[in-house]
RNA sequence: UCCUCAGUAGCUCAGUGGUAGAGCGGUCGACUGUUAAUCGACUGGUCGCAAGUUCGAAUCUUGCCUGGGGAGCCA
């Protein structure tokens, strides 16, 4: 840090990392704790830039001491100019001797809900507007940010184009889940025509929804730019109440022209390794916090991801392993079943003990756009199963053959007319291509060891919850 | 949506038919280069909501609401 002629404002992370004794700086933030002594007061200030806060020593010699200290409690916002000095106490290299102190906002300790002790995540969800001021949630959101940066960095370095696929869509394709309707109608006065709602009078003239996936649009863009990715919010109106599902979540969906299933798997594995490495290098302090306080396997998991190759098995081999496991599963194992959570968990957590890529699933249990393998019994799909999280990535080589795609759409009872533009991509200049979808919050969960997905997104949307 | 557990002070919980409890927090005081400081005192309640059984219900019954865990669906 260079010595400014006048005091400059610094983020606390910067002060802690490279602040030099005898320099004078200004910091701003929120008070975590106050410890009053006889002739001075310790306050710990955090501005969200790091796990650790800065210890500020406020002497009763400074102007307005008594009045200011009275107004400072846990949660109060302050701006402090002070001199950095080596700390005689344990726990920090530097501390600040306050010269001038401004209290921007008080936090009445009688009503401020955050205490200087551990709170349950359930309670913190009820105060979603304040929970980011806690150690754990702020660490989560710093790691989330690092993950997002790594996503872009990874794809940009490889020449992928970030494409913005629409949030509003009329295609209720692929049956990825229940969709949220979007309308301008007054729901108490719906226009009815021949006993049904007349969507011809609505904003878009047809039923419209929030997107459940940007994949089909990403395929359009891949047919022009070769390698693209989407990274944005998606919506599922499923009434699912689990620690792994949200109604609004972020998805990363790369799509690559001239690419087969193997290339897809290679990219997915390289991608996960890259993001983990980036976070380990940039969020060391936060990752150590998760290791100590949340899940003591987090660092091992990260290193394992970065340094070891993922297991790769076909669905058929996976079923074989499950059958030979001698483990009594609640749901019986047989070729053709859609694997249950218990099966996926056994593979990832007990057998391989690391992420495992399962490929070539039975045709009957996968979507129509996945490429039919020779023989027709399986499709070129792949799922990456992660310990504790389950399915973190789902992808496939797409069906690029017009006639095969058309017959598969029909076989699933769908109308090829609706997919006219999707089929056109196979009609004009079709190429083998592949892609995958990654649930961003599940990635953050996997990274941090956080048990509940509602605690890795700032404002979780789940059934009956849109308060913040 | 299904299964299951829970809901009592601001928070975390104890209390299984007979006067509503603890720790933490908060307030006040003491002490102290402290680190979730320490010590003492004080403060604090529509026992989720509604009905029922009972002389009497936090406690038993029924319904509903909310939350956790698991399942399904998926990412």
PDB file of N, CA and C in Angstrom, chain A residues 144-210:
ATOM      1  N   UNK A 144     -19.344 -17.736  -4.049  1.00  0.00           N
ATOM      2  CA  UNK A 144     -20.266 -17.741  -5.183  1.00  0.00           C
ATOM      3  C   UNK A 144     -19.779 -16.779  -6.271  1.00  0.00           C
ATOM      4  N   UNK A 145     -19.364 -15.605  -5.842  1.00  0.00           N
ATOM      5  CA  UNK A 145     -18.833 -14.620  -6.792  1.00  0.00           C
ATOM      6  C   UNK A 145     -17.597 -15.156  -7.509  1.00  0.00           C
ATOM      7  N   UNK A 146     -16.707 -15.798  -6.748  1.00  0.00           N
ATOM      8  CA  UNK A 146     -15.499 -16.343  -7.355  1.00  0.00           C
ATOM      9  C   UNK A 146     -15.848 -17.439  -8.359  1.00  0.00           C
ATOM     10  N   UNK A 147     -16.848 -18.236  -8.039  1.00  0.00           N
ATOM     11  CA  UNK A 147     -17.295 -19.285  -8.961  1.00  0.00           C
ATOM     12  C   UNK A 147     -17.814 -18.660 -10.254  1.00  0.00           C
ATOM     13  N   UNK A 148     -18.594 -17.604 -10.122  1.00  0.00           N
ATOM     14  CA  UNK A 148     -19.161 -16.957 -11.311  1.00  0.00           C
ATOM     15  C   UNK A 148     -18.055 -16.369 -12.177  1.00  0.00           C
ATOM     16  N   UNK A 149     -17.085 -15.748 -11.521  1.00  0.00           N
ATOM     17  CA  UNK A 149     -15.962 -15.191 -12.281  1.00  0.00           C
ATOM     18  C   UNK A 149     -15.223 -16.301 -13.002  1.00  0.00           C
ATOM     19  N   UNK A 150     -15.041 -17.434 -12.306  1.00  0.00           N
ATOM     20  CA  UNK A 150     -14.315 -18.554 -12.903  1.00  0.00           C
ATOM     21  C   UNK A 150     -15.071 -19.139 -14.091  1.00  0.00           C
ATOM     22  N   UNK A 151     -16.387 -19.150 -14.003  1.00  0.00           N
ATOM     23  CA  UNK A 151     -17.195 -19.657 -15.121  1.00  0.00           C
ATOM     24  C   UNK A 151     -16.883 -18.854 -16.386  1.00  0.00           C
ATOM     25  N   UNK A 152     -16.952 -17.550 -16.260  1.00  0.00           N
ATOM     26  CA  UNK A 152     -16.687 -16.705 -17.428  1.00  0.00           C
ATOM     27  C   UNK A 152     -15.245 -16.835 -17.899  1.00  0.00           C
ATOM     28  N   UNK A 153     -14.331 -16.817 -16.943  1.00  0.00           N
ATOM     29  CA  UNK A 153     -12.922 -16.912 -17.304  1.00  0.00           C
ATOM     30  C   UNK A 153     -12.634 -18.195 -18.063  1.00  0.00           C
ATOM     31  N   UNK A 154     -13.173 -19.296 -17.568  1.00  0.00           N
ATOM     32  CA  UNK A 154     -12.935 -20.591 -18.198  1.00  0.00           C
ATOM     33  C   UNK A 154     -13.384 -20.588 -19.655  1.00  0.00           C
ATOM     34  N   UNK A 155     -14.605 -20.133 -19.879  1.00  0.00           N
ATOM     35  CA  UNK A 155     -15.136 -20.190 -21.246  1.00  0.00           C
ATOM     36  C   UNK A 155     -14.512 -19.125 -22.137  1.00  0.00           C
ATOM     37  N   UNK A 156     -14.293 -17.943 -21.580  1.00  0.00           N
ATOM     38  CA  UNK A 156     -13.697 -16.878 -22.395  1.00  0.00           C
ATOM     39  C   UNK A 156     -12.299 -17.265 -22.847  1.00  0.00           C
ATOM     40  N   UNK A 157     -11.527 -17.883 -21.961  1.00  0.00           N
ATOM     41  CA  UNK A 157     -10.175 -18.323 -22.328  1.00  0.00           C
ATOM     42  C   UNK A 157     -10.201 -19.314 -23.480  1.00  0.00           C
ATOM     43  N   UNK A 158     -11.309 -20.059 -23.587  1.00  0.00           N
ATOM     44  CA  UNK A 158     -11.405 -21.074 -24.629  1.00  0.00           C
ATOM     45  C   UNK A 158     -12.158 -20.593 -25.861  1.00  0.00           C
ATOM     46  N   UNK A 159     -12.442 -19.322 -25.920  1.00  0.00           N
ATOM     47  CA  UNK A 159     -13.070 -18.774 -27.113  1.00  0.00           C
ATOM     48  C   UNK A 159     -14.569 -19.004 -27.208  1.00  0.00           C
ATOM     49  N   UNK A 160     -15.201 -19.334 -26.090  1.00  0.00           N
ATOM     50  CA  UNK A 160     -16.656 -19.501 -26.098  1.00  0.00           C
ATOM     51  C   UNK A 160     -17.326 -18.133 -26.065  1.00  0.00           C
ATOM     52  N   UNK A 161     -18.438 -18.015 -26.773  1.00  0.00           N
ATOM     53  CA  UNK A 161     -19.214 -16.782 -26.765  1.00  0.00           C
ATOM     54  C   UNK A 161     -20.302 -16.883 -25.703  1.00  0.00           C
ATOM     55  N   UNK A 162     -20.373 -15.888 -24.841  1.00  0.00           N
ATOM     56  CA  UNK A 162     -21.460 -15.860 -23.843  1.00  0.00           C
ATOM     57  C   UNK A 162     -22.716 -15.367 -24.545  1.00  0.00           C
ATOM     58  N   UNK A 163     -23.719 -16.197 -24.640  1.00  0.00           N
ATOM     59  CA  UNK A 163     -24.953 -15.793 -25.322  1.00  0.00           C
ATOM     60  C   UNK A 163     -26.073 -15.636 -24.301  1.00  0.00           C
ATOM     61  N   UNK A 164     -26.884 -14.624 -24.539  1.00  0.00           N
ATOM     62  CA  UNK A 164     -27.978 -14.338 -23.616  1.00  0.00           C
ATOM     63  C   UNK A 164     -29.261 -14.925 -24.160  1.00  0.00           C
ATOM     64  N   UNK A 165     -29.666 -16.001 -23.584  1.00  0.00           N
ATOM     65  CA  UNK A 165     -30.893 -16.668 -24.028  1.00  0.00           C
ATOM     66  C   UNK A 165     -32.070 -16.070 -23.272  1.00  0.00           C
ATOM     67  N   UNK A 166     -33.251 -16.162 -23.858  1.00  0.00           N
ATOM     68  CA  UNK A 166     -34.378 -15.421 -23.281  1.00  0.00           C
ATOM     69  C   UNK A 166     -34.908 -16.017 -21.981  1.00  0.00           C
ATOM     70  N   UNK A 167     -35.427 -15.136 -21.150  1.00  0.00           N
ATOM     71  CA  UNK A 167     -36.104 -15.537 -19.914  1.00  0.00           C
ATOM     72  C   UNK A 167     -37.555 -15.898 -20.246  1.00  0.00           C
ATOM     73  N   UNK A 168     -38.162 -15.101 -21.128  1.00  0.00           N
ATOM     74  CA  UNK A 168     -39.543 -15.355 -21.540  1.00  0.00           C
ATOM     75  C   UNK A 168     -39.537 -16.246 -22.766  1.00  0.00           C
ATOM     76  N   UNK A 169     -40.366 -17.261 -22.745  1.00  0.00           N
ATOM     77  CA  UNK A 169     -40.368 -18.192 -23.863  1.00  0.00           C
ATOM     78  C   UNK A 169     -41.761 -18.763 -24.074  1.00  0.00           C
ATOM     79  N   UNK A 170     -42.034 -19.139 -25.309  1.00  0.00           N
ATOM     80  CA  UNK A 170     -43.326 -19.760 -25.615  1.00  0.00           C
ATOM     81  C   UNK A 170     -43.173 -21.259 -25.808  1.00  0.00           C
ATOM     82  N   UNK A 171     -41.929 -21.726 -25.847  1.00  0.00           N
ATOM     83  CA  UNK A 171     -41.745 -23.162 -26.073  1.00  0.00           C
ATOM     84  C   UNK A 171     -41.712 -23.899 -24.744  1.00  0.00           C
ATOM     85  N   UNK A 172     -42.698 -24.744 -24.546  1.00  0.00           N
ATOM     86  CA  UNK A 172     -42.750 -25.503 -23.310  1.00  0.00           C
ATOM     87  C   UNK A 172     -42.062 -26.845 -23.547  1.00  0.00           C
ATOM     88  N   UNK A 173     -40.903 -26.758 -24.199  1.00  0.00           N
ATOM     89  CA  UNK A 173     -40.271 -27.967 -24.711  1.00  0.00           C
ATOM     90  C   UNK A 173     -39.583 -28.804 -23.651  1.00  0.00           C
ATOM     91  N   UNK A 174     -39.302 -29.985 -24.024  1.00  0.00           N
ATOM     92  CA  UNK A 174     -38.454 -30.958 -23.336  1.00  0.00           C
ATOM     93  C   UNK A 174     -38.982 -31.448 -21.992  1.00  0.00           C
ATOM     94  N   UNK A 175     -40.015 -30.847 -21.487  1.00  0.00           N
ATOM     95  CA  UNK A 175     -40.576 -31.340 -20.239  1.00  0.00           C
ATOM     96  C   UNK A 175     -39.594 -31.339 -19.096  1.00  0.00           C
ATOM     97  N   UNK A 176     -38.787 -30.282 -19.007  1.00  0.00           N
ATOM     98  CA  UNK A 176     -37.786 -30.208 -17.950  1.00  0.00           C
ATOM     99  C   UNK A 176     -38.432 -29.959 -16.603  1.00  0.00           C
ATOM    100  N   UNK A 177     -39.676 -29.629 -16.602  1.00  0.00           N
ATOM    101  CA  UNK A 177     -40.350 -29.382 -15.332  1.00  0.00           C
ATOM    102  C   UNK A 177     -41.542 -28.487 -15.541  1.00  0.00           C
ATOM    103  N   UNK A 178     -42.308 -28.292 -14.463  1.00  0.00           N
ATOM    104  CA  UNK A 178     -43.442 -27.382 -14.518  1.00  0.00           C
ATOM    105  C   UNK A 178     -42.943 -25.962 -14.763  1.00  0.00           C
ATOM    106  N   UNK A 179     -43.728 -25.194 -15.550  1.00  0.00           N
ATOM    107  CA  UNK A 179     -43.276 -23.853 -15.893  1.00  0.00           C
ATOM    108  C   UNK A 179     -44.164 -22.804 -15.233  1.00  0.00           C
ATOM    109  N   UNK A 180     -43.555 -21.663 -14.953  1.00  0.00           N
ATOM    110  CA  UNK A 180     -44.309 -20.508 -14.473  1.00  0.00           C
ATOM    111  C   UNK A 180     -44.922 -19.802 -15.668  1.00  0.00           C
ATOM    112  N   UNK A 181     -46.207 -19.505 -15.592  1.00  0.00           N
ATOM    113  CA  UNK A 181     -46.856 -18.759 -16.658  1.00  0.00           C
ATOM    114  C   UNK A 181     -46.570 -17.274 -16.507  1.00  0.00           C
ATOM    115  N   UNK A 182     -46.469 -16.622 -17.649  1.00  0.00           N
ATOM    116  CA  UNK A 182     -46.290 -15.173 -17.673  1.00  0.00           C
ATOM    117  C   UNK A 182     -47.450 -14.592 -18.461  1.00  0.00           C
ATOM    118  N   UNK A 183     -48.137 -13.653 -17.863  1.00  0.00           N
ATOM    119  CA  UNK A 183     -49.298 -13.103 -18.550  1.00  0.00           C
ATOM    120  C   UNK A 183     -49.512 -11.650 -18.174  1.00  0.00           C
ATOM    121  N   UNK A 184     -50.258 -10.938 -19.029  1.00  0.00           N
ATOM    122  CA  UNK A 184     -50.655  -9.585 -18.711  1.00  0.00           C
ATOM    123  C   UNK A 184     -52.150  -9.557 -18.369  1.00  0.00           C
ATOM    124  N   UNK A 185     -52.751 -10.743 -18.438  1.00  0.00           N
ATOM    125  CA  UNK A 185     -54.186 -10.832 -18.135  1.00  0.00           C
ATOM    126  C   UNK A 185     -54.470 -10.458 -16.680  1.00  0.00           C
ATOM    127  N   UNK A 186     -55.653  -9.895 -16.454  1.00  0.00           N
ATOM    128  CA  UNK A 186     -56.180  -9.787 -15.105  1.00  0.00           C
ATOM    129  C   UNK A 186     -56.742 -11.158 -14.754  1.00  0.00           C
ATOM    130  N   UNK A 187     -56.088 -11.849 -13.833  1.00  0.00           N
ATOM    131  CA  UNK A 187     -56.462 -13.241 -13.577  1.00  0.00           C
ATOM    132  C   UNK A 187     -57.874 -13.383 -13.029  1.00  0.00           C
ATOM    133  N   UNK A 188     -58.455 -12.288 -12.550  1.00  0.00           N
ATOM    134  CA  UNK A 188     -59.841 -12.345 -12.083  1.00  0.00           C
ATOM    135  C   UNK A 188     -60.852 -12.145 -13.209  1.00  0.00           C
ATOM    136  N   UNK A 189     -60.341 -11.727 -14.371  1.00  0.00           N
ATOM    137  CA  UNK A 189     -61.244 -11.504 -15.511  1.00  0.00           C
ATOM    138  C   UNK A 189     -60.607 -12.065 -16.770  1.00  0.00           C
ATOM    139  N   UNK A 190     -60.448 -13.378 -16.822  1.00  0.00           N
ATOM    140  CA  UNK A 190     -59.786 -13.991 -17.966  1.00  0.00           C
ATOM    141  C   UNK A 190     -60.722 -14.017 -19.175  1.00  0.00           C
ATOM    142  N   UNK A 191     -60.233 -13.626 -20.338  1.00  0.00           N
ATOM    143  CA  UNK A 191     -61.068 -13.714 -21.538  1.00  0.00           C
ATOM    144  C   UNK A 191     -61.272 -15.180 -21.931  1.00  0.00           C
ATOM    145  N   UNK A 192     -62.516 -15.555 -22.072  1.00  0.00           N
ATOM    146  CA  UNK A 192     -62.823 -16.948 -22.389  1.00  0.00           C
ATOM    147  C   UNK A 192     -63.382 -17.039 -23.801  1.00  0.00           C
ATOM    148  N   UNK A 193     -62.890 -18.026 -24.542  1.00  0.00           N
ATOM    149  CA  UNK A 193     -63.391 -18.259 -25.900  1.00  0.00           C
ATOM    150  C   UNK A 193     -63.632 -19.758 -26.044  1.00  0.00           C
ATOM    151  N   UNK A 194     -64.838 -20.133 -26.324  1.00  0.00           N
ATOM    152  CA  UNK A 194     -65.222 -21.540 -26.460  1.00  0.00           C
ATOM    153  C   UNK A 194     -64.783 -22.358 -25.242  1.00  0.00           C
ATOM    154  N   UNK A 195     -65.025 -21.814 -24.066  1.00  0.00           N
ATOM    155  CA  UNK A 195     -64.763 -22.546 -22.831  1.00  0.00           C
ATOM    156  C   UNK A 195     -63.317 -22.546 -22.369  1.00  0.00           C
ATOM    157  N   UNK A 196     -62.427 -21.929 -23.155  1.00  0.00           N
ATOM    158  CA  UNK A 196     -61.017 -21.914 -22.759  1.00  0.00           C
ATOM    159  C   UNK A 196     -60.496 -20.480 -22.710  1.00  0.00           C
ATOM    160  N   UNK A 197     -59.391 -20.314 -21.970  1.00  0.00           N
ATOM    161  CA  UNK A 197     -58.764 -18.997 -21.931  1.00  0.00           C
ATOM    162  C   UNK A 197     -58.272 -18.634 -23.326  1.00  0.00           C
ATOM    163  N   UNK A 198     -58.597 -17.423 -23.772  1.00  0.00           N
ATOM    164  CA  UNK A 198     -58.207 -16.986 -25.111  1.00  0.00           C
ATOM    165  C   UNK A 198     -56.851 -16.283 -25.074  1.00  0.00           C
ATOM    166  N   UNK A 199     -55.805 -17.090 -25.222  1.00  0.00           N
ATOM    167  CA  UNK A 199     -54.459 -16.529 -25.145  1.00  0.00           C
ATOM    168  C   UNK A 199     -54.137 -15.615 -26.322  1.00  0.00           C
ATOM    169  N   UNK A 200     -54.965 -15.679 -27.364  1.00  0.00           N
ATOM    170  CA  UNK A 200     -54.773 -14.779 -28.496  1.00  0.00           C
ATOM    171  C   UNK A 200     -54.846 -13.309 -28.089  1.00  0.00           C
ATOM    172  N   UNK A 201     -55.515 -13.050 -26.969  1.00  0.00           N
ATOM    173  CA  UNK A 201     -55.640 -11.670 -26.505  1.00  0.00           C
ATOM    174  C   UNK A 201     -54.528 -11.272 -25.526  1.00  0.00           C
ATOM    175  N   UNK A 202     -53.649 -12.246 -25.172  1.00  0.00           N
ATOM    176  CA  UNK A 202     -52.606 -11.931 -24.191  1.00  0.00           C
ATOM    177  C   UNK A 202     -51.435 -11.223 -24.880  1.00  0.00           C
ATOM    178  N   UNK A 203     -50.476 -10.801 -24.120  1.00  0.00           N
ATOM    179  CA  UNK A 203     -49.389  -9.946 -24.623  1.00  0.00           C
ATOM    180  C   UNK A 203     -48.696 -10.525 -25.855  1.00  0.00           C
ATOM    181  N   UNK A 204     -48.357 -11.806 -25.785  1.00  0.00           N
ATOM    182  CA  UNK A 204     -47.643 -12.422 -26.903  1.00  0.00           C
ATOM    183  C   UNK A 204     -48.560 -13.196 -27.852  1.00  0.00           C
ATOM    184  N   UNK A 205     -49.838 -13.232 -27.519  1.00  0.00           N
ATOM    185  CA  UNK A 205     -50.782 -13.923 -28.380  1.00  0.00           C
ATOM    186  C   UNK A 205     -50.752 -15.433 -28.238  1.00  0.00           C
ATOM    187  N   UNK A 206     -50.003 -15.918 -27.299  1.00  0.00           N
ATOM    188  CA  UNK A 206     -49.959 -17.356 -27.030  1.00  0.00           C
ATOM    189  C   UNK A 206     -49.463 -17.577 -25.608  1.00  0.00           C
ATOM    190  N   UNK A 207     -49.684 -18.762 -25.050  1.00  0.00           N
ATOM    191  CA  UNK A 207     -49.208 -19.006 -23.686  1.00  0.00           C
ATOM    192  C   UNK A 207     -47.700 -18.802 -23.595  1.00  0.00           C
ATOM    193  N   UNK A 208     -47.279 -18.109 -22.555  1.00  0.00           N
ATOM    194  CA  UNK A 208     -45.868 -17.749 -22.404  1.00  0.00           C
ATOM    195  C   UNK A 208     -45.411 -18.107 -20.991  1.00  0.00           C
ATOM    196  N   UNK A 209     -44.122 -18.445 -20.910  1.00  0.00           N
ATOM    197  CA  UNK A 209     -43.600 -18.965 -19.642  1.00  0.00           C
ATOM    198  C   UNK A 209     -42.229 -18.373 -19.326  1.00  0.00           C
ATOM    199  N   UNK A 210     -41.790 -18.588 -18.078  1.00  0.00           N
ATOM    200  CA  UNK A 210     -40.392 -18.344 -17.726  1.00  0.00           C
ATOM    201  C   UNK A 210     -39.590 -19.562 -18.160  1.00  0.00           C
TER     202      UNK A 210
END
